[in-house]
Each structure stands twice: as structure tokens, then as C-alpha cells.
Coordinates of C-alpha atoms and ligand atoms in Angstrom, one line a residue:
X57 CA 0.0 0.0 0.0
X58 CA 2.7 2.1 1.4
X59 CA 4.8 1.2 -1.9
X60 CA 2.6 2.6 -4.5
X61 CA 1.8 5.5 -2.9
X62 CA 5.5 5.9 -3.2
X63 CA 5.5 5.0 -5.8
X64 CA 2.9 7.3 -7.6
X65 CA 4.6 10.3 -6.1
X66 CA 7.7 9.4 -7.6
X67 CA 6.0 9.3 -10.8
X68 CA 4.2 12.6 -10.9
X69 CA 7.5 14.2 -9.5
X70 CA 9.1 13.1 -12.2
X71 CA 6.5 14.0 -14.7
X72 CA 6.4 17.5 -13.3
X73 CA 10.4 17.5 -13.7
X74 CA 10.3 16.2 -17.3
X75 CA 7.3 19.1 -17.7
X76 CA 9.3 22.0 -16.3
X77 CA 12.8 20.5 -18.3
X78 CA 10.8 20.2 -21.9
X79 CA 9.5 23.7 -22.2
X80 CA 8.8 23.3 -26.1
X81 CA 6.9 20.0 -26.0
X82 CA 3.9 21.4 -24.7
X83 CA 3.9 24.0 -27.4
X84 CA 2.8 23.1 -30.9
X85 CA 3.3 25.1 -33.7
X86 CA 0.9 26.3 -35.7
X87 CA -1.4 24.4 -38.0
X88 CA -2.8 24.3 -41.1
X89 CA -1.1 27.5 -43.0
X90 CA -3.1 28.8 -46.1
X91 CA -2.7 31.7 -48.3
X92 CA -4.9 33.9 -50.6
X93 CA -3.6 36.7 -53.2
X94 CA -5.2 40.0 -52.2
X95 CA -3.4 41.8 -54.9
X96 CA -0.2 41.2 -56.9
X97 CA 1.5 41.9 -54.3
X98 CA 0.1 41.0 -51.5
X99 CA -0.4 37.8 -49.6
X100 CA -2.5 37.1 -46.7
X101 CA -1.5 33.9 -44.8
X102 CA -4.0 32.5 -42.1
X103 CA -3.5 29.7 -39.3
X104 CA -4.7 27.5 -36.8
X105 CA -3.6 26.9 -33.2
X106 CA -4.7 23.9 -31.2
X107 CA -4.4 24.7 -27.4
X108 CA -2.7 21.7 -25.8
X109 CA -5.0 20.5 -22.7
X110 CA -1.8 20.5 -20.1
X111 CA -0.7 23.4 -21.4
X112 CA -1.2 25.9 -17.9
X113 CA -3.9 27.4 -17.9
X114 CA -2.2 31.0 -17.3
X115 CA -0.1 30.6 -20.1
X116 CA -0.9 33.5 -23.0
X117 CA 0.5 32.9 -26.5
X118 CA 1.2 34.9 -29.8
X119 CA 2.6 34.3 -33.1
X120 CA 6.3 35.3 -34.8
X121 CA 6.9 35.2 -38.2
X122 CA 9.4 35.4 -40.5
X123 CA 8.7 36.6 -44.2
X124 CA 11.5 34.9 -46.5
X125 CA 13.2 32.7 -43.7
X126 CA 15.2 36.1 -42.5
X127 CA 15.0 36.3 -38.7
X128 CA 15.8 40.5 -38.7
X129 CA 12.7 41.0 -39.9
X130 CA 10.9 38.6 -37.2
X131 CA 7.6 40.1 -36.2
X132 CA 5.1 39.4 -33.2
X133 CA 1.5 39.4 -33.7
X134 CA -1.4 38.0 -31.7
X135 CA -4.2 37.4 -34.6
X136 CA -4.2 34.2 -37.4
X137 CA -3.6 36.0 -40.2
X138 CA -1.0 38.5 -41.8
X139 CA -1.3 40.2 -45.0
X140 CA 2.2 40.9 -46.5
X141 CA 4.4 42.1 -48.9
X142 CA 6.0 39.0 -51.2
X143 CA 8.0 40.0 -53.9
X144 CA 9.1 37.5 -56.9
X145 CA 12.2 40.2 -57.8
X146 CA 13.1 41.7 -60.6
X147 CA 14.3 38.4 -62.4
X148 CA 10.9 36.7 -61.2
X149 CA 12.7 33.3 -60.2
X150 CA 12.2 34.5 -56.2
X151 CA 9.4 32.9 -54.5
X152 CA 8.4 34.2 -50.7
X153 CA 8.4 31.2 -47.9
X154 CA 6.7 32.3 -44.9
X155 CA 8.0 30.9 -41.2
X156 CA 5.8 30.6 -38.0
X157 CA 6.4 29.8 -34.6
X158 CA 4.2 29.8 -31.4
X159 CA 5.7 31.8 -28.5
X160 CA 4.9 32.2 -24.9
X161 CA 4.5 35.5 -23.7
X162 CA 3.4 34.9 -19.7
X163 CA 5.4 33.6 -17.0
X164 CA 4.1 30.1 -16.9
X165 CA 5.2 30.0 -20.3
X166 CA 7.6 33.0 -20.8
X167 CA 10.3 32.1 -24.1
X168 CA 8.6 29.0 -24.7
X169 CA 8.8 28.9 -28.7
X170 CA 7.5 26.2 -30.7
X171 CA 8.9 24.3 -33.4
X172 CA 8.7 26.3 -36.7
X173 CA 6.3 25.6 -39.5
X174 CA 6.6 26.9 -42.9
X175 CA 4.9 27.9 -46.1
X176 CA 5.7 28.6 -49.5
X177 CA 3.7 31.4 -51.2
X178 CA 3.6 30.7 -55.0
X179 CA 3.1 33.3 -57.4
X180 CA -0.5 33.1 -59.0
X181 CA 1.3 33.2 -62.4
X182 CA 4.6 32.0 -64.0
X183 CA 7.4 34.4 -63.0
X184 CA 9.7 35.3 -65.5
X185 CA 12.2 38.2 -66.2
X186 CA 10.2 40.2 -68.4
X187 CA 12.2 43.6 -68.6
X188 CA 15.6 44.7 -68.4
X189 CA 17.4 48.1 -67.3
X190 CA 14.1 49.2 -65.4
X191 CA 14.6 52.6 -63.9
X192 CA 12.6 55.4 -62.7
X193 CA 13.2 58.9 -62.4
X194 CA 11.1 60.8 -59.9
X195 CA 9.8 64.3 -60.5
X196 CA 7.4 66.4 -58.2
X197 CA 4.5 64.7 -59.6
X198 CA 5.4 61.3 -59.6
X199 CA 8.0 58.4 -61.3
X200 CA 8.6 58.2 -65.2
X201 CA 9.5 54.6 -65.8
X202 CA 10.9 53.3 -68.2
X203 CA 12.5 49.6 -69.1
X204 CA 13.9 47.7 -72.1
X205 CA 11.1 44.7 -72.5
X206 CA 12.8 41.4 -73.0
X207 CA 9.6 40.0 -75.1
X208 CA 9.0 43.6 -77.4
X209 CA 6.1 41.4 -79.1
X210 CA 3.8 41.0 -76.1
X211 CA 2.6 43.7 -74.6
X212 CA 3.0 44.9 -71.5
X213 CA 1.2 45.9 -68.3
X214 CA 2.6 47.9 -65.2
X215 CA 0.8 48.3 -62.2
X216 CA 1.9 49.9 -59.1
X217 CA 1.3 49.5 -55.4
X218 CA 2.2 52.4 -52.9
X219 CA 2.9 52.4 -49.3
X220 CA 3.0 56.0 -47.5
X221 CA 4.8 57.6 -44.8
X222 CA 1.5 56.4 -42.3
X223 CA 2.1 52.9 -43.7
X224 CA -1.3 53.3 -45.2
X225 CA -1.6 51.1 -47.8
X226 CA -3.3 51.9 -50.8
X227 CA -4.5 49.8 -53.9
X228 CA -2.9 48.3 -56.3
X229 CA -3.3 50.4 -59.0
X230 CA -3.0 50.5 -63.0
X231 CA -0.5 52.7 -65.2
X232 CA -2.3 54.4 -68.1
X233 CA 0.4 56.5 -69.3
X234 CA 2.7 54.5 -71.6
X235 CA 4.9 55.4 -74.3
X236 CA 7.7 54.2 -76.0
X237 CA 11.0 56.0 -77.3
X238 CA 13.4 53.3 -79.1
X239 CA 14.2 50.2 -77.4
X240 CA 12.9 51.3 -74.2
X241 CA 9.3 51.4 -73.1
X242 CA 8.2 52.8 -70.5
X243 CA 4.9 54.3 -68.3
X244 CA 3.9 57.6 -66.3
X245 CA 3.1 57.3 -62.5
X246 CA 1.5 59.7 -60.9
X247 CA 2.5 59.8 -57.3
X248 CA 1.8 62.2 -54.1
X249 CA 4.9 63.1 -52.4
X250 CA 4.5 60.9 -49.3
X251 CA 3.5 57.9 -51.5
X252 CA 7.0 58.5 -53.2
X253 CA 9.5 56.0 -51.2
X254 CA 7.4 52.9 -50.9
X255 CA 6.1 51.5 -54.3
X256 CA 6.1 48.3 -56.1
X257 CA 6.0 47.5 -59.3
X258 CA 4.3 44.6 -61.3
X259 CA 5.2 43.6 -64.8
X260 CA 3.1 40.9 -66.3
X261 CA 2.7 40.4 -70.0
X262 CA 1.5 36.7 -71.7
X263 CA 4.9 35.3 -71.1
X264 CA 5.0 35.6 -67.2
X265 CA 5.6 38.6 -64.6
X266 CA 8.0 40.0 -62.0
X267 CA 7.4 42.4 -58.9
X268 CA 9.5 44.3 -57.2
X269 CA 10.4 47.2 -55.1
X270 CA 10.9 50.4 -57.3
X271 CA 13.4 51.4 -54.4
X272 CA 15.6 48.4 -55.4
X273 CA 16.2 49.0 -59.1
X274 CA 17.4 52.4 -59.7
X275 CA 15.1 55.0 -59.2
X276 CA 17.2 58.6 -60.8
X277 CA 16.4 62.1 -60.1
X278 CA 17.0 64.8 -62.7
X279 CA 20.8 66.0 -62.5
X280 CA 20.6 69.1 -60.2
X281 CA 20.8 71.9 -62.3
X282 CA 24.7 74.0 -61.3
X283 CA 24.9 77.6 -60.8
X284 CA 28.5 79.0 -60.9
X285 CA 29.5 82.7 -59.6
X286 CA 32.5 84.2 -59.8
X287 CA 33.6 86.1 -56.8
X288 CA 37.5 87.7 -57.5
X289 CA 39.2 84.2 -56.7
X290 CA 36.6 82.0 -55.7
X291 CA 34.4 79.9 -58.1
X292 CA 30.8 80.2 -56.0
X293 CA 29.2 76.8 -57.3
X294 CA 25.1 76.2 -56.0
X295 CA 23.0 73.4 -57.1
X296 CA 19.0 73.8 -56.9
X297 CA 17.6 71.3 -54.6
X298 CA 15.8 68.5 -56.0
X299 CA 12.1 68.7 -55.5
X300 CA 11.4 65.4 -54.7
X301 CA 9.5 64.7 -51.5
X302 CA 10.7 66.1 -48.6
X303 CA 14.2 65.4 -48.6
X304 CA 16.7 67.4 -46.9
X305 CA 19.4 65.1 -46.7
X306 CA 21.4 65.8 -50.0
X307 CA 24.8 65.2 -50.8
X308 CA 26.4 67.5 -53.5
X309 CA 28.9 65.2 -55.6
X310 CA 31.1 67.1 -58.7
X311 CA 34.1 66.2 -60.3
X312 CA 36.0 69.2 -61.7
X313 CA 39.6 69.8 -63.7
X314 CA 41.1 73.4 -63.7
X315 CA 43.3 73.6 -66.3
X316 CA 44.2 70.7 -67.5
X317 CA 45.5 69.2 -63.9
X318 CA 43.9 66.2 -62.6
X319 CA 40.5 65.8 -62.1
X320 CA 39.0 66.6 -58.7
X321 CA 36.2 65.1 -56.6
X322 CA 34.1 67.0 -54.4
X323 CA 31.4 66.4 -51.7
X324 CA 29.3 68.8 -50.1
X325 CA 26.3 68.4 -47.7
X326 CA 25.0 72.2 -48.6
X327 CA 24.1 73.3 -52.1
X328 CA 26.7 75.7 -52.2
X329 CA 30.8 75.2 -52.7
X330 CA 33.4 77.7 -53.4
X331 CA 36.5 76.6 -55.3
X332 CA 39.8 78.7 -55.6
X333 CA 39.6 81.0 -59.2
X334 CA 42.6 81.0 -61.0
X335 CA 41.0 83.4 -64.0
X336 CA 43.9 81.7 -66.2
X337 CA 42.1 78.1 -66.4
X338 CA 39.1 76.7 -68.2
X339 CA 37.1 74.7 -65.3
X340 CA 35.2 71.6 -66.4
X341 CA 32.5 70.6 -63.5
X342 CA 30.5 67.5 -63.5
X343 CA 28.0 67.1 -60.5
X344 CA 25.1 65.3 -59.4
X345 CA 23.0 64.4 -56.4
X346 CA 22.5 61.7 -54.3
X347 CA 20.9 60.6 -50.6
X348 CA 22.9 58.0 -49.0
X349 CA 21.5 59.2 -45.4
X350 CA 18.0 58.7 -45.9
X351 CA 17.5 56.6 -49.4
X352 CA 19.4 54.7 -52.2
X353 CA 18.0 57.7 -54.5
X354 CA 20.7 59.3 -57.0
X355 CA 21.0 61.4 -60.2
X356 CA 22.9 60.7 -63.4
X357 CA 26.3 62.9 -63.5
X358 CA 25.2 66.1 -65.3
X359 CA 26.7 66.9 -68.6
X360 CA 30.3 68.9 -68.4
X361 CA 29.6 72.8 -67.4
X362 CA 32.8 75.0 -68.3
X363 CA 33.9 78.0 -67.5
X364 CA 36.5 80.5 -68.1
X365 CA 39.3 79.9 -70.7
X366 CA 43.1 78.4 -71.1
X367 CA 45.2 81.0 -71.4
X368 CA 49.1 81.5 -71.8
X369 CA 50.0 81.4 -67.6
X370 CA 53.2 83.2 -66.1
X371 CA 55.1 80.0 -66.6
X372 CA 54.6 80.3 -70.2
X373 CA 56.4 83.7 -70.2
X374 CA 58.8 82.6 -68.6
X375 CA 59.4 80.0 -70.7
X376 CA 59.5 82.7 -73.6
X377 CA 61.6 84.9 -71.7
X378 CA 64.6 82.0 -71.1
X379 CA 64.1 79.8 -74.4
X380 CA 64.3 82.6 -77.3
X381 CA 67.6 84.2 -75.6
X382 CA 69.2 80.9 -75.9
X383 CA 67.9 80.4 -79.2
X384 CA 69.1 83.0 -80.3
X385 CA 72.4 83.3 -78.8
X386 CA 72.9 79.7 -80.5
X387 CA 71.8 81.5 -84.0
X388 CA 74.7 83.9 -83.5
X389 CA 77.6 81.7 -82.4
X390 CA 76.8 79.1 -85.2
X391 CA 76.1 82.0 -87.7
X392 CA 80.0 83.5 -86.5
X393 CA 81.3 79.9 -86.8
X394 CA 80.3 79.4 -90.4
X395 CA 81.3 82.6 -91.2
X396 CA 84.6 81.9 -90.2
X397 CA 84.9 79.0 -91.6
X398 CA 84.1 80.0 -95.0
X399 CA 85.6 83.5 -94.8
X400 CA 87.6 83.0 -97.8
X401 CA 84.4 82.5 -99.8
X402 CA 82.7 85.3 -98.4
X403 CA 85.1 87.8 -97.7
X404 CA 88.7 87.1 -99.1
X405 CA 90.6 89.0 -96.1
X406 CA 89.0 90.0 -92.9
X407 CA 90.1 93.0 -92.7
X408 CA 91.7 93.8 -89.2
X409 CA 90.8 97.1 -88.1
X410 CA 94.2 98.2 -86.7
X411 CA 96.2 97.5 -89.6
X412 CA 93.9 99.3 -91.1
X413 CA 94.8 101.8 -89.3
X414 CA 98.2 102.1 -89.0
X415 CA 98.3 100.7 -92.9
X416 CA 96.0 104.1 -93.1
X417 CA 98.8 106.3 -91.3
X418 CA 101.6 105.2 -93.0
X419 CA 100.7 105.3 -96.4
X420 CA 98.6 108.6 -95.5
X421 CA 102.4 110.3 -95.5
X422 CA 103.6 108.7 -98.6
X423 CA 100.8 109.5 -100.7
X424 CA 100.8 112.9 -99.7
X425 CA 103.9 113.5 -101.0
X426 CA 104.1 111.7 -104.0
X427 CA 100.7 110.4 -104.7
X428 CA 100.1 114.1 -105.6
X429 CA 102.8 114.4 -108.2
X430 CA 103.1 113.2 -111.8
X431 CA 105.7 111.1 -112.1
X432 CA 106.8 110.3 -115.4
X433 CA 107.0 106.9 -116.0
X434 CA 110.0 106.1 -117.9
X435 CA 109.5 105.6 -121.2
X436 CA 111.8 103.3 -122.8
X437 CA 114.7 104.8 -124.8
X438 CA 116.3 103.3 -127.6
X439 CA 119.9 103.7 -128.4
X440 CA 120.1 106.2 -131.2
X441 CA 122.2 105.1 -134.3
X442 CA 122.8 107.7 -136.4
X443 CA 124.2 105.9 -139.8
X444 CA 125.5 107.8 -142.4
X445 CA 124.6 105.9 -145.6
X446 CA 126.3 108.2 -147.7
X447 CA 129.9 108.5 -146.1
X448 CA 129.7 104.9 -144.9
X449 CA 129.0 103.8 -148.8
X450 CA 131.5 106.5 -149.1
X451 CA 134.6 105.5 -146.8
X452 CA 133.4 101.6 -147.7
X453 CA 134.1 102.9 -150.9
X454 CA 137.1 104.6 -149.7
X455 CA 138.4 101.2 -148.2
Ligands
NAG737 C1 -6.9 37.2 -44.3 O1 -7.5 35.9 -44.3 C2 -8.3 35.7 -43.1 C3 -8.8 34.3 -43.2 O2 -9.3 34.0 -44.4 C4 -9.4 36.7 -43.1 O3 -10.1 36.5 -41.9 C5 -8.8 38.1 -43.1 O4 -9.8 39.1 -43.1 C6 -7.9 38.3 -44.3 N1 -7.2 39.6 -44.1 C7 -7.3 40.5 -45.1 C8 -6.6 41.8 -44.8 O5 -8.0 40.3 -46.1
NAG738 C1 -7.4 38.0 -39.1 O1 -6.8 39.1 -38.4 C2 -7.7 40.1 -38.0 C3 -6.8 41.2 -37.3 O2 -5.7 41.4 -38.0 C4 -8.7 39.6 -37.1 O3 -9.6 40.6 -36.7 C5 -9.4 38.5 -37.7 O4 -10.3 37.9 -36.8 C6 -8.5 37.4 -38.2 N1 -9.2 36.3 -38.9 C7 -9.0 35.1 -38.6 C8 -9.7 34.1 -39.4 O5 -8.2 34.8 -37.7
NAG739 C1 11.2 26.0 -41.8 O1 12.3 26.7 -42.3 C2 13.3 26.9 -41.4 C3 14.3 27.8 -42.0 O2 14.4 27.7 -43.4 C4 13.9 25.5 -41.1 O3 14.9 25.6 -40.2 C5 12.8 24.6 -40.6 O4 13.3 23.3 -40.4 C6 11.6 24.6 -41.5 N1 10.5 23.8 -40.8 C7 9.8 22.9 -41.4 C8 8.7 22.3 -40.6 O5 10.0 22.6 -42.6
NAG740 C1 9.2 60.3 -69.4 O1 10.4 60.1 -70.0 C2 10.4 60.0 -71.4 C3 11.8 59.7 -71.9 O2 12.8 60.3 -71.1 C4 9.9 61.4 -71.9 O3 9.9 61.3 -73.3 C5 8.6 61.7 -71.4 O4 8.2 63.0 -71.8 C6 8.6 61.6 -69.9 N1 7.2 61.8 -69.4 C7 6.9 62.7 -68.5 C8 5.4 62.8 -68.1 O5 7.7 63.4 -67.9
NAG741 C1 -0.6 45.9 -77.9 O1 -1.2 47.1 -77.5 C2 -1.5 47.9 -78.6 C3 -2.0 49.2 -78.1 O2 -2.6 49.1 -76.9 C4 -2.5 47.2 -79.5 O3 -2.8 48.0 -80.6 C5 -1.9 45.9 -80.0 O4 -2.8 45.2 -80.7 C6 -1.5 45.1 -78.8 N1 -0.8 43.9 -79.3 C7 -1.0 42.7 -78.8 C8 -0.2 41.6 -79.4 O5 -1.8 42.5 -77.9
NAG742 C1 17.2 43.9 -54.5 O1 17.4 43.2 -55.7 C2 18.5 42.2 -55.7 C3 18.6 41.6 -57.0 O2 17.6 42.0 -57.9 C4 18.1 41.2 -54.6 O3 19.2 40.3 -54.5 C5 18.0 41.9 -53.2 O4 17.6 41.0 -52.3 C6 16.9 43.0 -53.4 N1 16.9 43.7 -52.1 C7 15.7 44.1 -51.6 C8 15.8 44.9 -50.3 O5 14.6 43.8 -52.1
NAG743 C1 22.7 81.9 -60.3 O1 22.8 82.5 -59.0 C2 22.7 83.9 -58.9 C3 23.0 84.3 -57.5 O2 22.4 83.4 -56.6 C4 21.4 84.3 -59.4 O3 21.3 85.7 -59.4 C5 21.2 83.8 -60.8 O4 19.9 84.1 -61.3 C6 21.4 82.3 -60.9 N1 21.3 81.9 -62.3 C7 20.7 80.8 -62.6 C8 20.8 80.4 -64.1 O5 20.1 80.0 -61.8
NAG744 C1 31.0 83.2 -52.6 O1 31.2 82.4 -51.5 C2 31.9 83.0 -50.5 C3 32.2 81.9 -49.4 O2 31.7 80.7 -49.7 C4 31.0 84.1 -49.9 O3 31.7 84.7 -48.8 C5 30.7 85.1 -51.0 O4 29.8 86.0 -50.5 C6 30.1 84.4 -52.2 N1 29.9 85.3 -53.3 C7 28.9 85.4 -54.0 C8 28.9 86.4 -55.1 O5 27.9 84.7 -53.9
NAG745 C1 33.6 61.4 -61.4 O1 32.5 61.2 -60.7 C2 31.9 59.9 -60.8 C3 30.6 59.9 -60.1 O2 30.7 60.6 -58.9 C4 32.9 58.9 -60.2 O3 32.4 57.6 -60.3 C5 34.2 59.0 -60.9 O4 35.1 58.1 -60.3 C6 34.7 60.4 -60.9 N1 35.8 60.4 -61.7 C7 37.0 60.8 -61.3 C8 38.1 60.8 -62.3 O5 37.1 61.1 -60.1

């Protein structure tokens, strides 16, 4: 008698041990996960929950969930159902899975967590990569899209889903502006400003579709327009702000070359910048605009904007003032050189100045006093013969 009394206390000591030791046991998971579409974009997923009968009776549950197996973006929620975002991606090939455990949120049960159950959400038609180079660029009334289609036979739909500021969720709505402009295509959405940060795209033509987050392709704002000044020996450069939303978290990026140095880069938080002037160099200034701080949101690099001219510096005189000397100085010696060298061609006796001179001063006296005078040049005399024909004859005669 005494024994099994023993014995049965043993028994439900040790069943209240192995109780308190195996906190998950007692804690199923959920049941029975469903899904419905509510719009291209959105899924609602619903549940069932069985409440074990030892589970204590104090002990309060909820529900966490996962969306795509990523525990960061765990959520707790007390109700059966979620509706959420699930995204195929851009190349269409993602499909969402959905993860759900049971928690314990009192102290009989505090951190007990069940066993996970999962789901995966399947798109309600084929997914497939349907456009290519999809971008956006946002302007104060909304987001000009545009894309290159990868199927330019079937025609395409875009529809567009928008979450505000509030979270507010609004419906999933059409695009009705389309146009096309060579290989691109692309579609007009009109947008509030506070609808502006939070907006998914659909793409669905015969062949399949993709969604996605407008945020995670590129969305482009206009190049900010650049505004130089000239103040004595500063370049005032000032951007206009882009009117997109409410944004006040701008960065400034340009990219300049003075002269013909290298080129600079530049970052500026304010929409105003003042570079040293040198009023000798052409300036060449490339900017655009981004917001790292608050969004992934950035403009193409504007196109070049000069200013001032290349002109001959100080160093270039210089370089005239030294070069053209020496030139020239070379020019002399080798024009002396081969003038020496070939006197006797040119000139047949270099005359030397001093004996010039002195050739001058002597022969100054002797000309003087005879140059003046005639002199009588000697004119050859023959020896006179005076022959006597007759008394030669004569005396020959005579002989
Ligand atoms: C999600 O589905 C559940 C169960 O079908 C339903 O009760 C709930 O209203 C749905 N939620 C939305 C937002 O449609
Ligand atoms: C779905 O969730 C809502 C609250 O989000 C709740 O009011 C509704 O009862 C739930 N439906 C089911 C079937 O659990
Ligand atoms: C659910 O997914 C998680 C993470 O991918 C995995 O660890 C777990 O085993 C899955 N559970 C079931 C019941 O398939
Ligand atoms: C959208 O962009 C295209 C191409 O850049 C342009 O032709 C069109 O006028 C733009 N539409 C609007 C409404 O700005
Ligand atoms: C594509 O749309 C245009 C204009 O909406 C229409 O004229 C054309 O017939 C459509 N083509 C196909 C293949 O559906
Ligand atoms: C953005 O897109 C890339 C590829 O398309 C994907 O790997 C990434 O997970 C997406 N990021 C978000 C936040 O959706
Ligand atoms: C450039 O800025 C100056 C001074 O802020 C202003 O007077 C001028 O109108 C601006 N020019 C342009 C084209 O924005
Ligand atoms: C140019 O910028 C400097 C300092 O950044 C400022 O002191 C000056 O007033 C500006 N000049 C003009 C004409 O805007
Ligand atoms: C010019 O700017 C662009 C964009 O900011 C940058 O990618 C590039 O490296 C810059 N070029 C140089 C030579 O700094």
C-alpha cells in the first residue's frame, strides 16, 4: 500500500520534472497554413492553433513570423492571419516562404517557442524576367518609368502598389500612361509626395511577370541643375535642390579639372561650394546628387559645365623669356662659326681694323707726297744710231 503510494509520487515528481525540463513540448506550432492573393503583391496567410490541454492554464500565447526565412525581420503578432508584402524580384525566379512559430508570452510560459512551421507562397502566375534596365526617375509629380522589355512582341502591363509615410496602404493600381522611345518602353506614375518611397512595381505580359520594389532597381532624379559665380578668386558653385519629396538630406557630388591638372572630386552636404579662381584656367565641372542618409536615390552625372578659358599662364612667359635668348644666342655663335669657316668665300681677307689703321697712317704720309705728283713713268729709250749711208757707202768705198 505504502509502496505505491511511493510509488505514484515518484511518478508525478518526475512527470512534473520532465514538464518544467521540456519547455517546447507542450507547445505546438501552428497548423494548417493557407494563403490567398489579395493583390499582386500582397499575400494574406491565415493559421490554426490547437491549445494543448496540459498546457497551464495562465499561459498566453502569440505568433512570430518570418517573411522569406530572415530572422531580422521577425515580427510578433497575436491574430491568425497577416497580409504581407511578397516579392518575386526583378528576375521573377524568387518565390516568398513564410515561417511561424508559437511563443509564450506569460510567465508560466515565458520564451517558450514552438517548433517552426513553414509555407511557400507561390506566385499566381509564371514568373519570369520580363524587362531589363528598369529605372525610374522621380519628379514632383510622380515616377517616369521606363525599361527595355525582353519580349517587345507582347505587350505589357505595369501596375503599381504604394505604401505611405502612415504605412497606409493603398490599392494596387494601374498605369495608363505608356509610351515608348526606341528600345525602351516605359509608363507615367502619378504619385503624391509621401506615396513617393514605398512603391512596387508589377510587370506581367503573356509570357509571365515580375514584382519588385521600385526602391531596389534604380530610381534617378533629374541632375541638379549647377549655378556658378564668380567672386574675385573664388568659383561660387550652387546646385538647386531637388524637389522630390521632402528630402533634406542631399549630398552634392562634382568632379571638376582646372586647367588641365587632374580631375578633382568634391562632396558637399550644402548646395553651395566655393573653389579657388585661377582666371587663367578653363574649369570643367560634373555634378550630381544623391541621398545616402535617408535613401538609395541618386542622379545621373550632369553633362560637363565650363567655365573661363586656357590662357598662356606666367610660366609660359617665362618660358618665352629664357628659351628665345638661348635660341638666339645659338643662332649667333653658329652663324659666327660658319662665317669663319668659309671666310675666304665670303670675304677674301678679314680686314683687321688696326692694320687698317696704321696701314691708313703710314701710307697717309707717302701718298701725300708723291701720290700728288706726276711722275713720269720712264719711257723706254732706244739707243740712237745715227748711220750715215752716204759716207759709210762712201769710206766703204774709200776702203
Ligand atoms: C486574411 O484571411 C483571413 C482568413 O481567411 C481573413 O479573416 C482576413 O480578413 C484576411 N485579411 C485580409 C486583410 O484580407
Ligand atoms: C485576421 O486578423 C484580423 C486582425 O488582423 C482579425 O480581426 C481576424 O479575426 C483574423 N481572422 C482570422 C480568421 O483569424
Ligand atoms: C522551416 O524553415 C526553417 C528555415 O528555413 C527550417 O529551419 C525549418 O526546419 C523549416 N521547418 C519545417 C517544418 O519545414
Ligand atoms: C518620361 O520620360 C520620357 C523619356 O525620357 C519622356 O519622353 C517623357 O516625356 C517623360 N514623361 C513625363 C510625363 O515626364
Ligand atoms: C498591344 O497594344 C497595342 C495598343 O494598346 C494594340 O494596338 C496591340 O494590338 C497590342 N498587341 C498585342 C499583341 O496584344
Ligand atoms: C534587390 O534586388 C536584388 C537583385 O535583384 C536582390 O538580391 C535583393 O535582395 C533585393 N533587395 C531588396 C531589399 O529587395
Ligand atoms: C545663379 O545664382 C545667382 C545668385 O544666386 C542668381 O542671381 C542667378 O539668377 C542664378 N542663375 C541661374 C541660371 O540660376
Ligand atoms: C561666394 O562664396 C563665399 C564663401 O563661400 C562668400 O563669402 C561670398 O559672398 C560668395 N559670393 C557670391 C557672389 O555669392
Ligand atoms: C567622377 O564622378 C563619378 C561619379 O561621382 C565617379 O564615379 C568617378 O570616379 C569620378 N571620376 C573621377 C576621375 O574622379
Amino acid at each position: 500500500m505504502t509502496f505505491t503510494g511511493e510509488f505514484f509520487a515518484i511518478l508525478s515528481c518526475t512527470a512534473m520534472i520532465m514538464l518544467l525540463h521540456c519547455n517546447a513540448d507542450p507547445l505546438p506550432p501552428p497548423t494548417d497554413l493557407s494563403y490567398e492573393w489579395l493583390d499582386p503583391f500582397t499575400v494574406n496567410v491565415s493559421w490554426l492553433w490547437q491549445r494543448p490541454s496540459n498546457l497551464p492554464k495562465d499561459c498566453e500565447i502569440m505568433y512570430d513570423f518570418e517573411p522569406n526565412a530572415k530572422p531580422d525581420n521577425r515580427k510578433r503578432i497575436e491574430s491568425r492571419n497577416v497580409s504581407w508584402i511578397c516579392l518575386t524580384g526583378v528576375t521573377g525566379s524568387q518565390s516568398c516562404t513564410f515561417t511561424i512559430y508559437t511563443v509564450g508570452i506569460k510567465e508560466s510560459c515565458l520564451d517558450w517557442k514552438s517548433t517552426s512551421e513553414n509555407i511557400t507562397i507561390k506566385s499566381p502566375k509564371p514568373q519570369a524576367k520580363v524587362v531589363e534596365d528598369f529605372k525610374c526617375v522621380l519628379d514632383p509629380m510622380g515616377m517616369n518609368c521606363s525599361w527595355i522589355p525582353v519580349y517587345p512582341a507582347y505587350n505589357l502591363t505595369l501596375s503599381y502598389k504604394t505604401y505611405g509615410v502612415t504605412e497606409a496602404v493603398t490599392n494596387s493600381k494601374d498605369c495608363h500612361q505608356y509610351y515608348s522611345s526606341g528600345r525602351r518602353n516605359g509608363c507615367y506614375l502619378e504619385l503624391s509626395d509621401e506615396q513617393l518611397f514605398k512603391t512596387y512595381i508589377l510587370v506581367d505580359n503573356d509570357i509571365g511577370r515580375s514584382t519588385f520594389e521600385a526602391l531596389n532597381t534604380s530610381i534617378v532624379i533629374p541632375s541638379p541643375q549647377l549655378n556658378i559665380t564668380q567672386d574675385k578668386y573664388l568659383l561660387n558653385l550652387s546646385w538647386e535642390t531637388p524637389k522630390v519629396g521632402d528630402l533634406d538630406c542631399w549630398i552634392y557630388v562634382f568632379n571638376y579639372t582646372e586647367c588641365n591638372k587632374p580631375m578633382k572630386s568634391q562632396k558637399t552636404t550644402t548646395n553651395t561650394y566655393s573653389i579657388p579662381y585661377d582666371e587663367n584656367c578653363l574649369y570643367e565641372i560634373q555634378s550630381r546628387v544623391e541621398t545616402k542618409i535617408c535613401l538609395p536615390i541618386r542622379s545621373d552625372l550632369s553633362e560637363v559645365v565650363t567655365y573661363g578659358t586656357n590662357r598662356p599662364r606666367d610660366g609660359t612667359l617665362t618660358v618665352v623669356a629664357i628659351v628665345i635668348p638661348i635660341i638666339l644666342c645659338v643662332c649667333v655663335i653658329l652663324s659666327c662659326y660658319c662665317f669663319r669657316k668659309h671666310s675666304n668665300i665670303l670675304c677674301p681677307i678679314i680686314p683687321d681694323p688696326s692694320a687698317i689703321f696704321k696701314e691708313m697712317m703710314m701710307n697717309g704720309n707717302k701718298d701725300h707726297k708723291t701720290g700728288s705728283l706726276y711722275t713720269p713713268v720712264p719711257e723706254p729709250v732706244e739707243p740712237c744710231k745715227i748711220t750715215i749711208a752716204a759716207e759709210t757707202s762712201v769710206l766703204q768705198q774709200n776702203s
